[in-house]
Coordinates of C-alpha atoms and ligand atoms in Angstrom, one line a residue:
M1 CA 0.0 0.0 0.0
A2 CA 1.9 3.0 -1.2
Q3 CA -0.4 5.4 0.6
Q4 CA 1.0 4.0 3.9
G5 CA 4.3 5.5 2.9
F6 CA 6.0 2.1 2.2
V7 CA 5.5 -1.0 0.2
A8 CA 6.2 -4.1 2.2
K9 CA 7.3 -7.3 0.5
E10 CA 4.1 -9.2 -0.2
Y11 CA 5.3 -12.3 1.7
I12 CA 5.9 -10.2 4.8
E13 CA 2.4 -8.6 4.6
A14 CA 1.0 -12.2 4.8
I15 CA 2.6 -13.0 8.1
S16 CA 0.6 -13.3 11.3
P17 CA 2.7 -12.1 14.2
Y18 CA 4.1 -14.4 16.8
V19 CA 1.7 -14.9 19.8
A20 CA 3.6 -14.8 23.0
G21 CA 2.5 -15.8 26.5
K22 CA 0.5 -13.0 28.2
P23 CA 2.8 -10.8 30.3
I24 CA 2.2 -10.6 34.1
E25 CA 1.9 -6.7 34.1
E26 CA -0.7 -6.7 31.3
T27 CA -2.7 -9.4 33.1
A28 CA -2.5 -7.5 36.4
R29 CA -3.8 -4.3 34.7
E30 CA -6.6 -6.0 32.8
Y31 CA -8.0 -8.0 35.7
G32 CA -7.1 -5.6 38.5
L33 CA -4.8 -8.0 40.2
D34 CA -1.6 -7.7 42.3
P35 CA 1.2 -8.6 39.9
A36 CA 3.1 -10.3 42.7
K37 CA 0.4 -12.8 43.2
I38 CA 0.1 -13.8 39.5
V39 CA 1.3 -17.3 38.5
K40 CA 2.6 -17.3 35.0
L41 CA 2.7 -20.8 33.4
A42 CA 2.6 -19.6 29.8
S43 CA 6.1 -19.4 28.4
N44 CA 7.9 -22.4 29.8
E45 CA 10.1 -20.2 32.0
N46 CA 12.0 -21.6 34.9
P47 CA 10.0 -21.5 38.1
L48 CA 13.2 -21.6 40.1
G49 CA 14.5 -18.4 38.5
M50 CA 18.1 -18.0 37.4
P51 CA 21.0 -19.9 39.0
E52 CA 23.2 -18.1 41.5
S53 CA 26.1 -18.7 39.2
A54 CA 24.5 -16.6 36.5
K55 CA 23.4 -13.9 38.9
K56 CA 26.9 -13.6 40.3
A57 CA 28.6 -13.4 36.9
M58 CA 26.1 -10.8 35.7
L59 CA 26.4 -8.6 38.8
Q60 CA 30.2 -8.8 38.6
A61 CA 30.1 -7.7 35.0
A62 CA 27.4 -5.1 35.4
S63 CA 29.5 -2.0 35.6
G64 CA 31.3 -2.9 32.4
A65 CA 28.1 -2.6 30.4
F66 CA 29.0 0.9 29.3
R67 CA 31.2 -0.8 26.7
Y68 CA 30.1 -2.6 23.6
P69 CA 29.9 -6.4 24.2
D70 CA 32.5 -8.7 22.6
G71 CA 30.9 -9.0 19.1
N72 CA 32.3 -12.5 18.9
A73 CA 31.2 -13.5 22.4
R74 CA 34.6 -15.2 22.8
L75 CA 34.4 -16.0 26.5
L76 CA 30.9 -17.4 26.2
R77 CA 31.7 -19.4 23.1
A78 CA 34.8 -20.8 24.8
A79 CA 32.7 -21.9 27.8
V80 CA 30.0 -23.4 25.5
A81 CA 32.6 -25.2 23.5
R82 CA 34.2 -26.7 26.6
F83 CA 30.8 -27.8 27.9
M84 CA 29.7 -29.3 24.6
G85 CA 33.0 -30.9 23.8
V86 CA 33.7 -29.1 20.5
D87 CA 36.1 -26.4 19.3
D88 CA 35.1 -22.7 19.7
S89 CA 34.9 -22.3 15.9
W90 CA 31.9 -24.7 16.0
V91 CA 29.8 -22.3 18.2
I92 CA 27.7 -19.3 17.5
A93 CA 26.0 -17.2 20.3
G94 CA 22.6 -15.6 19.7
N95 CA 20.2 -13.1 21.2
G96 CA 18.1 -16.1 22.2
S97 CA 18.2 -19.2 20.0
D98 CA 15.3 -17.6 18.1
E99 CA 17.8 -15.2 16.6
I100 CA 19.8 -18.1 15.3
L101 CA 16.8 -19.8 13.8
G102 CA 16.0 -16.6 12.0
L103 CA 19.6 -16.2 10.7
V104 CA 19.8 -19.7 9.5
A105 CA 16.6 -19.2 7.5
R106 CA 17.9 -16.0 6.1
L107 CA 21.1 -17.8 5.1
V108 CA 19.4 -20.6 3.0
L109 CA 15.9 -19.5 2.1
K110 CA 14.6 -17.2 -0.6
P111 CA 11.5 -17.2 -2.8
G112 CA 11.3 -20.4 -4.8
T113 CA 12.9 -22.5 -2.0
R114 CA 11.1 -24.7 0.5
C115 CA 11.2 -25.0 4.3
V116 CA 9.8 -28.1 6.0
Y117 CA 8.6 -28.6 9.6
S118 CA 6.0 -30.6 11.4
Q119 CA 2.4 -29.6 12.2
Y120 CA 2.3 -28.7 16.0
S121 CA 5.8 -27.3 16.1
F122 CA 7.3 -24.0 17.2
S123 CA 5.7 -21.2 15.3
V124 CA 9.0 -19.4 14.8
Y125 CA 9.9 -22.0 12.1
E126 CA 7.0 -20.9 9.9
L127 CA 7.7 -17.2 10.6
S128 CA 11.3 -17.6 9.6
A129 CA 10.4 -19.2 6.3
Q130 CA 7.6 -16.7 5.6
E131 CA 9.8 -13.7 6.1
N132 CA 12.2 -15.0 3.4
G133 CA 9.4 -15.7 0.9
A134 CA 10.1 -19.4 1.0
E135 CA 7.4 -22.0 0.6
C136 CA 6.2 -23.3 4.0
V137 CA 5.7 -27.1 4.0
Q138 CA 3.9 -28.1 7.1
V139 CA 3.9 -31.9 7.4
P140 CA 0.8 -33.3 9.1
A141 CA 1.6 -34.9 12.5
K142 CA 0.5 -38.5 13.1
N143 CA -1.6 -38.7 16.2
F144 CA 0.2 -35.6 17.4
A145 CA 3.6 -37.1 16.8
V146 CA 6.1 -35.8 14.3
D147 CA 6.0 -38.0 11.2
L148 CA 9.6 -38.2 10.4
K149 CA 9.0 -40.5 7.4
A150 CA 6.7 -37.9 5.8
I151 CA 9.0 -35.1 6.7
S152 CA 11.9 -37.0 5.1
E153 CA 9.8 -37.4 1.9
A154 CA 9.0 -33.7 1.9
C155 CA 12.8 -33.0 2.1
Q156 CA 13.4 -35.0 -1.1
V157 CA 11.6 -32.4 -3.2
P158 CA 14.1 -30.3 -5.1
G159 CA 14.4 -26.8 -3.8
T160 CA 14.1 -27.8 -0.1
R161 CA 16.8 -26.0 1.8
L162 CA 15.8 -26.2 5.4
V163 CA 14.0 -28.6 7.8
F164 CA 13.3 -28.0 11.5
I165 CA 13.2 -30.8 14.0
T166 CA 12.6 -30.3 17.7
N167 CA 13.3 -32.7 20.6
P168 CA 11.4 -32.7 22.9
N169 CA 8.8 -30.9 20.8
N170 CA 7.0 -27.7 21.7
P171 CA 3.9 -27.6 22.1
T172 CA 3.4 -31.3 22.4
G173 CA 6.2 -32.3 24.8
M174 CA 6.8 -35.5 22.8
V175 CA 10.2 -37.1 22.1
L176 CA 11.9 -38.8 19.3
S177 CA 14.5 -41.6 19.8
A178 CA 18.2 -41.0 19.0
Q179 CA 17.9 -43.7 16.3
E180 CA 14.9 -42.2 14.7
I181 CA 16.6 -38.8 14.6
E182 CA 19.8 -40.2 13.1
D183 CA 18.0 -42.3 10.5
F184 CA 16.1 -39.2 9.5
I185 CA 19.1 -36.9 9.2
A186 CA 20.9 -39.6 7.2
S187 CA 17.9 -39.5 4.8
V188 CA 17.9 -35.8 4.2
P189 CA 19.7 -34.6 1.0
S190 CA 22.9 -32.8 1.8
E191 CA 21.7 -29.5 0.3
C192 CA 19.0 -29.3 2.8
L193 CA 20.1 -27.9 6.2
V194 CA 18.7 -29.7 9.3
V195 CA 18.1 -27.5 12.3
F196 CA 17.9 -29.7 15.4
D197 CA 16.3 -27.5 18.1
E198 CA 17.1 -28.8 21.6
A199 CA 15.5 -26.0 23.6
Y200 CA 14.1 -28.5 26.0
S201 CA 16.8 -31.3 26.0
D202 CA 17.8 -30.5 29.5
Y203 CA 14.5 -31.9 30.7
L204 CA 15.1 -35.3 29.2
P205 CA 16.1 -38.2 31.4
P206 CA 19.6 -39.4 30.7
E207 CA 18.4 -42.4 28.7
K208 CA 16.4 -40.3 26.3
R209 CA 19.1 -37.7 25.6
V210 CA 20.5 -37.6 22.1
D211 CA 24.2 -37.2 21.4
S212 CA 23.6 -34.2 19.2
M213 CA 27.3 -33.3 19.0
A214 CA 28.0 -36.6 17.3
L215 CA 25.3 -35.7 14.7
V216 CA 27.0 -32.3 14.1
R217 CA 30.4 -34.0 13.7
K218 CA 29.1 -36.6 11.3
Y219 CA 26.7 -34.5 9.2
P220 CA 27.8 -31.2 7.6
N221 CA 24.2 -30.2 7.1
V222 CA 23.2 -30.3 10.8
L223 CA 23.0 -27.3 13.1
V224 CA 22.0 -27.9 16.8
T225 CA 20.4 -25.0 18.7
R226 CA 20.2 -24.7 22.5
T227 CA 18.9 -22.0 24.8
F228 CA 19.5 -20.4 28.2
S229 CA 15.8 -19.4 28.3
K230 CA 14.3 -22.6 29.7
A231 CA 16.3 -24.8 32.1
Y232 CA 19.0 -22.2 32.7
G233 CA 16.3 -19.6 33.7
L234 CA 17.6 -16.7 31.6
A235 CA 14.7 -16.0 29.3
G236 CA 14.6 -12.3 29.9
L237 CA 18.3 -11.9 29.0
R238 CA 18.0 -13.5 25.6
A239 CA 20.8 -16.0 25.3
G240 CA 21.1 -19.0 23.1
F241 CA 23.7 -20.8 21.0
A242 CA 24.1 -23.2 18.1
V243 CA 26.7 -25.7 17.2
A244 CA 27.6 -26.7 13.7
R245 CA 30.6 -27.2 11.4
P246 CA 32.9 -24.1 11.2
A247 CA 32.0 -23.5 7.5
L248 CA 28.4 -23.1 8.4
I249 CA 29.1 -21.0 11.5
E250 CA 31.3 -18.8 9.5
M251 CA 28.6 -18.2 6.9
I252 CA 26.0 -17.4 9.5
N253 CA 28.5 -14.9 11.1
R254 CA 28.4 -12.9 7.8
I255 CA 24.8 -11.9 8.4
R256 CA 24.8 -11.8 12.2
P257 CA 24.3 -8.3 13.6
P258 CA 27.7 -7.1 14.9
F259 CA 26.8 -7.0 18.6
N260 CA 23.9 -9.4 18.6
M261 CA 24.3 -10.7 22.2
N262 CA 24.3 -8.2 24.9
F263 CA 27.0 -7.8 27.5
L264 CA 25.1 -9.0 30.6
A265 CA 23.6 -12.0 28.7
Q266 CA 27.1 -13.1 27.7
A267 CA 28.4 -12.8 31.2
A268 CA 25.4 -14.6 32.8
A269 CA 25.4 -17.4 30.2
A270 CA 29.1 -18.0 30.5
G271 CA 28.7 -18.1 34.3
C272 CA 26.1 -20.8 34.3
I273 CA 26.6 -23.0 31.3
D274 CA 28.4 -25.7 33.3
D275 CA 26.2 -25.4 36.5
V276 CA 25.3 -29.0 36.4
E277 CA 24.1 -29.0 40.0
F278 CA 21.5 -26.4 39.2
L279 CA 20.4 -28.2 36.0
K280 CA 20.0 -31.4 38.0
H281 CA 17.8 -29.6 40.5
V282 CA 15.8 -28.1 37.7
Y283 CA 15.3 -31.5 36.2
E284 CA 14.1 -33.0 39.4
V285 CA 11.7 -30.2 40.4
N286 CA 10.3 -30.3 36.8
R287 CA 9.8 -34.1 36.8
A288 CA 8.0 -33.9 40.2
G289 CA 5.8 -31.1 38.8
V290 CA 5.1 -33.2 35.7
E291 CA 4.0 -36.1 37.8
D292 CA 1.8 -33.8 40.0
L293 CA 0.0 -32.1 37.0
Q294 CA -0.4 -35.3 35.0
S295 CA -2.0 -37.0 38.0
F296 CA -4.3 -34.1 38.4
F297 CA -5.4 -34.1 34.7
K298 CA -5.9 -37.9 35.0
A299 CA -8.1 -37.4 38.1
Q300 CA -10.0 -34.7 36.2
G301 CA -10.6 -37.2 33.4
L302 CA -8.8 -35.0 30.9
E303 CA -6.8 -36.1 27.9
F304 CA -3.2 -34.9 27.9
I305 CA 0.0 -35.7 26.1
P306 CA 2.6 -37.3 28.5
T307 CA 5.4 -34.8 28.4
W308 CA 9.2 -34.9 28.3
A309 CA 9.6 -31.2 28.6
N310 CA 8.6 -28.5 31.1
F311 CA 5.0 -28.0 29.9
I312 CA 2.0 -30.1 29.4
L313 CA -0.5 -30.0 26.5
V314 CA -4.0 -30.8 27.9
K315 CA -7.3 -31.1 26.1
V316 CA -9.9 -29.0 28.0
G317 CA -12.6 -29.1 25.3
P318 CA -14.4 -26.5 23.2
K319 CA -14.5 -24.0 26.1
A320 CA -10.7 -23.7 26.2
A321 CA -10.9 -19.9 25.6
E322 CA -13.4 -19.4 28.4
I323 CA -11.4 -21.5 30.8
N324 CA -8.3 -19.5 29.9
T325 CA -10.2 -16.3 30.8
E326 CA -11.4 -17.7 34.1
L327 CA -7.9 -18.7 34.9
L328 CA -6.7 -15.2 34.1
K329 CA -9.3 -13.7 36.4
R330 CA -7.8 -15.9 39.2
G331 CA -4.3 -14.7 38.4
V332 CA -3.1 -17.8 36.5
I333 CA -1.7 -17.3 33.1
V334 CA -1.5 -20.4 30.8
R335 CA -1.1 -20.6 27.0
P336 CA -4.0 -21.1 24.7
V337 CA -2.7 -22.9 21.6
K338 CA -5.5 -22.1 19.1
S339 CA -2.8 -20.4 16.9
Y340 CA -1.1 -23.9 16.7
G341 CA -4.4 -25.4 15.4
L342 CA -5.3 -26.8 18.8
P343 CA -8.4 -24.7 19.9
D344 CA -9.6 -27.3 22.5
W345 CA -6.2 -27.5 24.2
L346 CA -4.2 -25.4 26.7
R347 CA -0.4 -25.6 27.3
I348 CA 0.5 -25.4 30.9
S349 CA 4.1 -24.7 31.9
V350 CA 5.3 -26.8 34.9
G351 CA 5.8 -24.5 37.8
S352 CA 7.1 -24.7 41.4
P353 CA 5.1 -26.9 43.7
S354 CA 3.2 -23.8 44.9
D355 CA 2.6 -22.5 41.4
N356 CA 1.2 -25.9 40.4
A357 CA -1.0 -26.0 43.5
R358 CA -2.4 -22.5 42.6
F359 CA -3.0 -23.6 39.0
K360 CA -4.9 -26.8 40.1
E361 CA -7.1 -24.8 42.5
A362 CA -7.8 -22.1 39.9
F363 CA -8.5 -24.7 37.3
V364 CA -11.1 -26.5 39.4
E365 CA -12.7 -23.1 40.3
S366 CA -12.8 -22.1 36.6
L367 CA -14.6 -25.3 35.5
R368 CA -17.1 -24.8 38.3
A369 CA -17.6 -21.1 37.3
L370 CA -18.3 -22.3 33.7
D371 CA -20.6 -25.2 34.8
I372 CA -18.3 -27.7 33.2
E373 CA -19.0 -31.0 34.9
Ligands
LIG401 C1 11.6 -21.4 23.9 C2 12.0 -22.1 22.6 C3 13.2 -21.7 21.9 C4 14.1 -20.7 22.6 O1 13.9 -19.4 22.4 P1 14.9 -18.4 22.9 O2 14.9 -17.4 21.7 O3 16.3 -19.0 23.0 O4 14.4 -17.8 24.1 C5 13.5 -22.3 20.8 N1 12.8 -23.4 20.3 C6 11.7 -23.8 20.9 C7 11.0 -24.9 20.3 C8 11.2 -23.1 22.0 O5 10.1 -23.5 22.6

């Protein structure tokens, strides 16, 4: 529309913006609530907050924030490389792993190319394909599970340049086995980049973890992304990273904004990457919360998908939007997933024991208020 004073690329005009979890302050204002009493279980944040190791590193660094950050995030990348068992040249740091997902898409996608991902997967994948004018190929899930066979077939079509795989998957919380993943990667043509998103891998029990670094070493078309936003509790700082062969990392660096990751985020992330004690605690608190919430949904007679992440997808029926509003009135924020094509479901992040208790109580009250059962 030239009368708007600009002409957007038509494939950008077609984008529907990302729907984030409702912020606490906004909810407090809209429902007249005390923000301190709101329980947010909408964005898979860590109910334990950030580890002391991150806080300490960030506070120590704070007064240095008048300088530009290290544009190459050397200290953080070295810490990540040590932790992941790769060379520094295999690591790129990002302003959240979202940034890296976007950069990778920009690197390989343009109009006329194809980007493949599963139905019920992270909406950022679709956005990153759309903003580059690529064809979005959403492969139907099979009973909610990622259909790797169908995805592999979609990747064989000439012009396919990018495929996203997530383990555990968001918003379903389902896992793939290491063997399935490797067989899939082996089947993808080498000119199609495989982004393996491990945002929630810290929540997997040891026997379900995938040796993703072995995959990166073996396949030049694989990039693994991780984040500090979930298990490490640094969502507000925006910190993530990816590991891939140096040739790919070097190419992404050409389009990376010069100071993409801020000073405090670099310090905090470097300070906590190897805080395995904290991670272990996070894992245990999360699994206990998963058991608690899943038992609750079972007792309520609700269908849910057994989860391997820090959130649970639960089918609450055609009144999901109303239930969501009732929960908001009671100061509990969860995530409606209508935009994921799941209008009858809600996604609940696993909170602390007291968060989960508040959720359960508010949920029962909400159903009662709506005369559901
Ligand atoms: C939360 C999430 C991310 C990470 O986002 P950040 O930008 O690192 O905060 C990546 N992938 C999936 C599937 C997620 O759910």
